[in-house]
Amino acid sequence: MSSTAIPKRVALHRNPATDSSMPSSVSASPFDSPRQSPSSTSLSSMGSESEVKPSKMLDTYGNEFKIPDFTIKQIRDAIPAHCYHRSAVTSLYYVFRDMAILASVFYLFHNYVTPETIPSMPARVALWTVYTVIQGLVGTGVWVLAHECGHQAFSPSKVLNDTVGWICHSLLLVPYFSWKISHGKHHKATGNLARDMVFVPKTRSQYASRIGKTIYELSELVEETPIATATHMIGQQLFGWILYLLTNVTGHNNHEKQPEGRGKGKKNGWGGGVNHFNPSSPLYEAKDAKLIVLSDLGLLMTGSILYYVGSTYGWMNLLVWYGIPYLWVNHWLVAITFLQHTDPTLPHYEPEVWNFARGAAATIDRDFGFVGRHIFHGIIETHVLHHYVSSIPFYNADEASEAIKTVMGSHYRTEAHTGWTGFFKAMWTSARTCQWVEPTEGAQGESKGVLFFRNTNGIGVPPTKITAQ
């Protein structure tokens, strides 16, 4: 078995208006389904739906899925010992490097992209737009380094890790300790439909409820328009991160089961009492209260600095200098996280079937070229490894990733072969394809607890046909 196995992708595009069991392949484009791989096995070659064995688990593309059977010990033992080494000097170098780039870019544009040096306003607007993009990219790199601190991958010193992480995240209006705690819970329950903390997919009934339909109608619905998909994506990219902090959108909503009872009567959404700023939020335990307040203090300090800058130098300047780059950082954060955990090949598990090794394998690596490797510090390219051992620093993650592939085999998922353009195409593909999760039709036993993405857009394996009783 190849250690770098890439899951087969079957470009199945159904016509939901007709009940054909012989889907046809279509060419790949940002507005259509993926292209069929010549080496892939389509459902056409497997016969009609009635011939699919009930015990088979099929991902969205129709590829057979088998539950991982390796252990976390096997994963950890496969990683060379030196990959676990964390260097404060190396990590601090990257922080100072990124901060220096941010400061240098601001200095150059502030002093040389002015009416005196560039009289043309359209030219200045274009250049300042480039400024916001650059600062957004580098700012995302700083965000990733603070993320390293939260996982204690920055250095052997917890004090240094939390100090640097608190400063860097606060400067980006991120509540460091609040996010660190909830993110840690995400790592402990990745792929668990009842306990995961981010991009938890909707089940069939939840999705039907959201669009005002019954679960029986989903397989009969007409295709969602590309405009509707694009509108949803724009909203997700602009406001997804802020809404997650404020309302826990995309996180689990089982707060009533919180052991301390802090989740009683609380639910996701506006006014539901679940957010990343309130020490009494059910996302945290009572012992975390001081850390939540410290996180809020960091935001208050940064907000005060921003208010001073805006009132002194102009609010439009603040918008260009900080506001728009901040939105770019949010965009990249949401895009990266979404595509790490949302893909037609990924399973999700009911709690009784889930375990840590299985959940950590329900992630996928991608490639974002120079930006991914050198500005985003490899967070896109080595995320599978990160879910198994999150304390390994990013500069050792490539070697560690290669090591665990020998254990994971075909369960290691990567789209690195699609390059940086594939990253953007995957956003569209996942948005069109990954609408809700459900078990494979006819699944029995443990297989019933393994759920895969299905959709109303005629892509891939059809939704299970359910008739009203």
XYZ file of C-alpha atoms in Angstrom:
469
model
C 0.000 0.000 0.000
C 1.425 3.362 -0.956
C 2.288 5.623 1.925
C 1.174 8.669 -0.029
C -2.033 7.220 -1.327
C -4.507 9.694 -2.753
C -8.182 8.774 -2.440
C -9.849 8.070 -5.744
C -12.193 10.812 -6.842
C -15.164 9.889 -8.946
C -16.734 12.745 -10.855
C -20.338 11.773 -10.525
C -22.898 14.367 -11.489
C -26.440 13.280 -10.953
C -29.545 14.815 -12.386
C -31.839 14.999 -9.358
C -34.847 15.553 -11.573
C -34.391 12.076 -12.979
C -33.824 8.959 -10.928
C -30.989 7.625 -13.020
C -28.543 5.211 -11.465
C -26.087 5.818 -14.310
C -24.591 9.257 -13.540
C -22.488 10.928 -16.192
C -19.122 12.609 -15.812
C -18.681 16.263 -16.572
C -15.673 18.463 -17.001
C -14.153 20.243 -14.038
C -14.626 23.935 -13.609
C -15.202 26.226 -10.658
C -18.919 26.049 -11.455
C -19.286 22.344 -11.964
C -18.451 18.970 -10.497
C -14.909 17.556 -10.421
C -13.472 15.795 -13.439
C -13.420 12.016 -13.400
C -10.018 10.476 -12.970
C -9.226 7.975 -15.744
C -8.110 5.491 -13.101
C -11.157 5.916 -10.891
C -14.024 3.478 -10.655
C -17.361 5.146 -11.231
C -20.701 3.942 -9.951
C -21.547 3.193 -13.551
C -18.946 0.454 -13.583
C -20.257 -0.885 -10.279
C -23.743 -1.262 -11.599
C -27.008 0.170 -10.411
C -27.730 1.368 -6.887
C -29.546 -1.834 -6.059
C -26.373 -3.808 -6.717
C -24.268 -1.914 -4.167
C -23.604 -4.178 -1.215
C -25.312 -2.879 1.960
C -22.168 -3.329 4.039
C -20.094 -0.970 1.890
C -19.389 2.521 3.138
C -19.135 4.991 0.254
C -17.771 8.503 0.376
C -19.413 11.232 -1.672
C -17.553 10.215 -4.820
C -18.533 6.559 -4.485
C -15.143 5.330 -3.279
C -15.279 2.529 -0.728
C -14.255 3.607 2.768
C -12.794 1.407 5.468
C -12.503 2.526 9.076
C -8.871 3.180 10.144
C -7.445 0.437 12.346
C -4.091 1.920 13.394
C -3.448 3.451 16.824
C -2.123 6.776 18.012
C 0.851 4.921 19.528
C 1.805 3.597 16.097
C 1.606 7.142 14.745
C 3.765 8.637 17.492
C 6.326 5.827 17.326
C 6.787 6.362 13.586
C 7.869 9.984 14.039
C 11.630 10.566 14.480
C 12.441 11.795 17.988
C 14.099 15.015 16.818
C 10.831 16.156 15.180
C 9.424 16.746 18.667
C 12.178 19.251 19.485
C 10.947 22.830 19.951
C 13.334 25.773 19.670
C 12.447 29.107 21.227
C 15.147 30.817 19.160
C 13.846 29.429 15.870
C 10.242 30.209 16.695
C 11.022 33.749 17.878
C 12.958 34.338 14.662
C 9.792 33.732 12.654
C 7.780 36.065 14.883
C 10.311 38.873 14.488
C 10.602 38.162 10.760
C 6.868 38.427 10.197
C 6.525 41.520 12.390
C 9.415 43.137 10.505
C 7.705 42.452 7.187
C 4.454 43.996 8.444
C 6.290 47.098 9.684
C 8.408 47.439 6.541
C 5.448 47.154 4.186
C 3.570 49.803 6.184
C 6.613 52.113 6.181
C 7.103 51.816 2.414
C 3.472 52.431 1.519
C 2.931 55.160 4.100
C 5.950 57.114 2.902
C 6.014 56.394 -0.816
C 2.439 55.738 -1.925
C 1.264 59.300 -1.385
C -0.261 62.060 -3.547
C 3.154 63.678 -3.729
C 4.926 60.600 -5.065
C 2.015 59.072 -7.017
C -0.398 61.792 -8.221
C -2.806 59.318 -9.867
C -5.570 58.374 -7.429
C -6.527 55.139 -9.283
C -2.888 54.059 -9.091
C -2.769 54.799 -5.367
C -6.001 52.892 -4.788
C -4.610 49.899 -6.685
C -1.353 49.976 -4.734
C -3.062 50.316 -1.363
C -5.266 47.390 -2.325
C -2.094 45.382 -2.857
C -0.979 46.601 0.575
C -4.095 45.154 2.236
C -3.568 41.801 0.510
C 0.102 41.575 1.555
C -0.602 42.584 5.138
C -3.485 40.115 5.273
C -1.239 37.273 4.161
C 1.595 38.102 6.544
C -0.891 38.795 9.342
C -2.260 35.300 8.821
C 1.278 34.001 9.295
C 1.440 35.787 12.650
C -1.918 34.224 13.502
C -0.464 30.779 12.748
C 2.552 31.411 14.990
C 0.223 32.336 17.862
C -1.649 29.116 17.080
C 1.667 27.296 17.563
C 1.925 28.947 20.965
C -1.538 27.715 21.919
C -0.476 24.145 21.195
C 2.801 24.583 23.126
C 4.661 23.884 19.874
C 6.441 27.248 19.990
C 9.001 26.429 22.687
C 9.483 24.212 25.769
C 8.435 27.147 27.980
C 4.704 27.436 28.658
C 5.180 30.989 29.964
C 6.938 32.090 26.775
C 4.389 30.304 24.619
C 1.392 31.925 26.287
C 3.039 35.359 26.466
C 3.897 35.446 22.758
C 0.586 33.878 21.797
C -1.422 36.358 23.899
C 0.413 39.339 22.386
C 0.208 38.154 18.766
C -3.413 37.046 18.914
C -4.534 40.136 20.820
C -2.988 42.333 18.114
C -5.213 40.475 15.635
C -8.299 40.852 17.890
C -8.293 37.154 18.756
C -9.074 36.171 22.389
C -5.974 34.019 22.874
C -6.791 31.862 25.904
C -10.481 31.638 25.024
C -9.709 30.339 21.558
C -6.838 28.162 22.817
C -9.199 26.298 25.155
C -12.006 25.765 22.639
C -9.510 24.855 19.920
C -7.935 22.286 22.221
C -11.353 20.679 22.604
C -11.635 20.579 18.812
C -8.400 18.617 18.653
C -9.638 16.191 21.296
C -12.846 15.480 19.380
C -12.103 16.018 15.691
C -14.723 14.360 13.493
C -17.025 13.633 16.465
C -20.487 14.882 15.545
C -21.477 15.447 19.178
C -18.310 17.048 20.549
C -16.287 18.691 17.767
C -15.907 22.453 18.067
C -15.576 23.729 14.494
C -17.143 23.042 11.096
C -19.358 20.320 12.488
C -21.434 19.287 9.451
C -25.197 19.275 9.573
C -26.976 15.960 9.649
C -29.734 15.280 7.142
C -32.473 16.376 9.558
C -30.586 19.535 10.602
C -30.014 20.553 7.005
C -33.647 19.900 6.104
C -34.775 21.991 9.039
C -32.521 24.864 7.987
C -34.006 25.054 4.507
C -37.563 24.383 5.685
C -37.961 20.905 4.188
C -38.584 17.452 5.561
C -35.893 14.789 5.453
C -38.020 12.902 2.926
C -37.845 15.730 0.401
C -34.086 16.167 0.211
C -33.434 13.578 -2.496
C -36.126 15.190 -4.636
C -34.955 18.795 -4.361
C -33.763 20.648 -7.425
C -30.187 21.818 -7.651
C -29.130 24.775 -5.536
C -28.204 27.682 -7.808
C -24.533 28.655 -8.124
C -25.547 32.170 -7.059
C -26.936 30.815 -3.784
C -23.730 28.853 -3.203
C -21.571 31.889 -3.972
C -23.629 34.096 -1.647
C -23.236 31.604 1.175
C -19.473 31.383 0.563
C -19.036 35.164 0.606
C -20.938 35.400 3.874
C -18.875 32.590 5.359
C -15.584 34.179 4.346
C -16.495 37.678 5.520
C -18.263 36.934 8.771
C -17.593 33.268 9.616
C -14.773 33.869 12.091
C -16.502 36.737 13.904
C -19.749 34.756 14.129
C -17.850 31.759 15.480
C -16.411 33.878 18.285
C -19.747 35.557 19.031
C -22.246 32.709 18.568
C -20.236 29.461 18.163
C -21.613 28.999 14.659
C -20.356 25.685 13.118
C -19.525 24.369 16.622
C -21.450 21.624 18.390
C -24.664 22.589 20.186
C -24.747 19.990 22.965
C -23.991 22.359 25.829
C -26.664 20.890 28.096
C -24.340 17.904 28.536
C -21.472 20.017 29.875
C -20.298 18.203 33.074
C -20.315 21.307 35.285
C -23.845 22.187 34.263
C -22.744 25.544 32.855
C -24.518 24.773 29.591
C -28.001 24.456 31.049
C -30.431 26.494 28.970
C -27.659 27.721 26.664
C -27.375 27.202 22.926
C -25.505 28.537 19.919
C -26.758 31.730 18.327
C -27.422 35.315 19.281
C -28.378 35.623 22.933
C -27.801 31.918 23.540
C -25.022 32.483 26.071
C -22.386 30.624 24.043
C -19.444 32.762 22.965
C -15.685 33.191 23.380
C -15.791 36.308 25.584
C -18.004 35.452 28.557
C -16.246 33.608 31.420
C -19.527 31.795 32.140
C -19.837 30.451 28.584
C -20.320 26.660 28.491
C -17.294 26.475 26.194
C -15.226 26.755 29.381
C -15.037 25.449 32.894
C -15.178 27.616 36.017
C -11.399 27.313 36.471
C -10.869 29.028 33.099
C -12.596 32.288 34.099
C -9.410 34.272 34.793
C -7.937 33.275 31.445
C -11.059 34.379 29.603
C -10.878 37.760 31.334
C -7.185 38.031 30.393
C -8.103 37.320 26.785
C -10.744 40.047 26.885
C -8.205 42.444 28.404
C -5.900 41.856 25.433
C -8.731 42.747 23.061
C -9.572 45.861 25.088
C -5.968 47.047 24.938
C -5.751 46.511 21.180
C -9.137 48.161 20.694
C -7.954 51.195 22.644
C -4.867 51.510 20.451
C -6.999 51.236 17.320
C -9.397 53.886 18.642
C -6.477 56.233 19.271
C -5.095 55.668 15.772
C -8.499 56.184 14.150
C -9.324 59.341 16.083
C -5.828 60.776 15.551
C -5.043 59.842 11.962
C -8.504 59.306 10.500
C -10.921 56.395 10.430
C -10.486 55.844 6.703
C -6.755 55.480 7.217
C -7.399 52.977 10.012
C -9.693 51.030 7.715
C -6.975 50.739 5.071
C -4.049 50.285 7.439
C -5.693 47.691 9.702
C -9.399 47.054 9.019
C -9.226 45.543 5.542
C -6.065 43.492 6.279
C -7.902 42.213 9.374
C -10.762 41.009 7.146
C -8.222 39.314 4.879
C -6.779 37.477 7.890
C -10.271 36.339 8.841
C -10.896 35.172 5.286
C -7.752 33.061 5.176
C -8.398 31.610 8.607
C -11.913 30.494 7.670
C -10.855 29.191 4.244
C -7.978 27.184 5.686
C -10.039 25.670 8.494
C -13.012 24.934 6.251
C -10.893 23.043 3.739
C -8.978 21.151 6.410
C -12.189 19.543 7.638
C -14.594 19.662 4.698
C -14.041 17.443 1.676
C -16.144 14.861 -0.204
C -13.722 12.115 0.856
C -13.875 12.804 4.600
C -15.967 10.792 7.077
C -17.567 12.016 10.291
C -18.416 9.779 13.210
C -21.215 9.273 15.687
C -19.813 9.310 19.267
C -20.151 5.551 19.779
C -17.995 4.819 16.716
C -15.462 7.643 17.104
C -12.015 7.402 18.614
C -9.080 9.807 18.518
C -7.085 8.002 15.815
C -10.131 7.798 13.539
C -11.104 11.420 14.059
C -7.624 12.787 13.446
C -7.554 10.941 10.114
C -10.731 12.788 9.078
C -8.667 15.762 7.918
C -6.899 16.536 4.670
C -3.663 18.193 3.552
C -3.565 20.583 0.626
C -0.925 22.764 -0.991
C -0.818 26.542 -1.270
C 2.538 26.986 -2.917
C 5.017 29.604 -1.718
C 2.435 31.383 0.424
C 1.432 28.185 2.190
C 4.978 27.072 2.904
C 6.732 30.342 3.694
C 4.050 32.782 4.839
C 1.392 30.518 6.371
C 4.099 28.317 7.936
C 2.828 25.050 6.453
C -0.517 25.022 8.252
C -2.260 23.927 5.044
C 0.289 21.350 3.955
C 0.777 19.394 7.203
C -2.563 19.539 8.974
C -3.106 15.776 9.223
C 0.108 15.409 11.218
C -0.888 18.408 13.326
C -4.040 16.613 14.453
C -2.100 13.605 15.639
C 0.719 15.460 17.422
C -0.066 19.165 17.701
C 3.035 19.967 19.783
C 5.409 19.327 16.854
C 6.640 22.738 15.576
C 5.771 23.649 12.011
C 9.422 23.596 10.856
C 9.603 19.865 11.696
C 6.145 19.011 10.398
C 7.123 18.016 6.850
C 9.469 15.272 8.016
C 6.977 14.070 10.612
C 4.207 14.029 7.988
C 6.251 11.777 5.731
C 6.850 9.431 8.656
C 3.187 8.936 9.568
C 2.173 8.163 5.976
C 3.749 4.733 6.356
C 1.290 4.008 9.178
C -1.778 5.687 7.720
C -1.471 4.269 4.205
C -4.574 5.015 2.162
C -6.150 6.793 5.129
C -3.764 9.711 4.638
C -5.604 12.234 2.492
C -3.951 14.903 0.424
C -4.836 17.189 -2.434
C -1.290 18.532 -2.721
C -1.098 17.392 -6.327
C -3.670 20.058 -7.305
C -1.373 22.912 -6.249
C -2.448 26.337 -5.074
C -5.138 26.661 -7.735
C -6.656 23.435 -6.425
C -7.094 25.123 -3.054
C -9.520 27.644 -4.543
C -11.294 25.034 -6.659
C -11.745 22.896 -3.547
C -13.611 25.737 -1.848
C -16.204 25.706 -4.607
C -16.334 21.918 -4.851
C -16.840 21.491 -1.114
C -19.455 24.238 -0.956
C -21.464 22.573 -3.735
C -20.901 18.984 -2.648
C -20.765 18.932 1.155
C -24.220 19.977 2.334
C -25.023 17.418 5.037
C -23.810 14.043 6.290
C -25.584 10.708 6.556
C -24.620 7.006 6.661
C -24.212 5.084 3.439
C -27.551 3.681 2.354
C -27.950 0.147 3.695
C -25.067 0.452 6.171
C -25.206 -2.040 9.031
C -23.579 -2.306 12.456
C -20.662 0.020 13.133
C -20.898 1.373 9.587
C -24.146 3.136 10.514
C -22.124 5.457 12.725
C -19.838 6.600 9.899
C -21.394 9.483 7.968
C -20.441 11.020 4.629
C -21.365 14.177 2.771
C -24.364 14.176 0.448
C -26.020 16.984 -1.504
C -28.986 18.112 -3.561
C -26.817 19.304 -6.442
C -26.640 15.984 -8.265
C -22.977 15.401 -7.406
C -21.763 11.973 -6.346
C -23.653 9.286 -4.470
C -27.383 10.123 -4.268
C -28.927 10.846 -0.865
C -30.594 7.907 0.816
C -34.194 7.537 -0.335
C -36.505 7.821 2.645
C -40.234 7.449 2.311
C -42.650 9.008 4.760
C -44.275 6.501 7.074
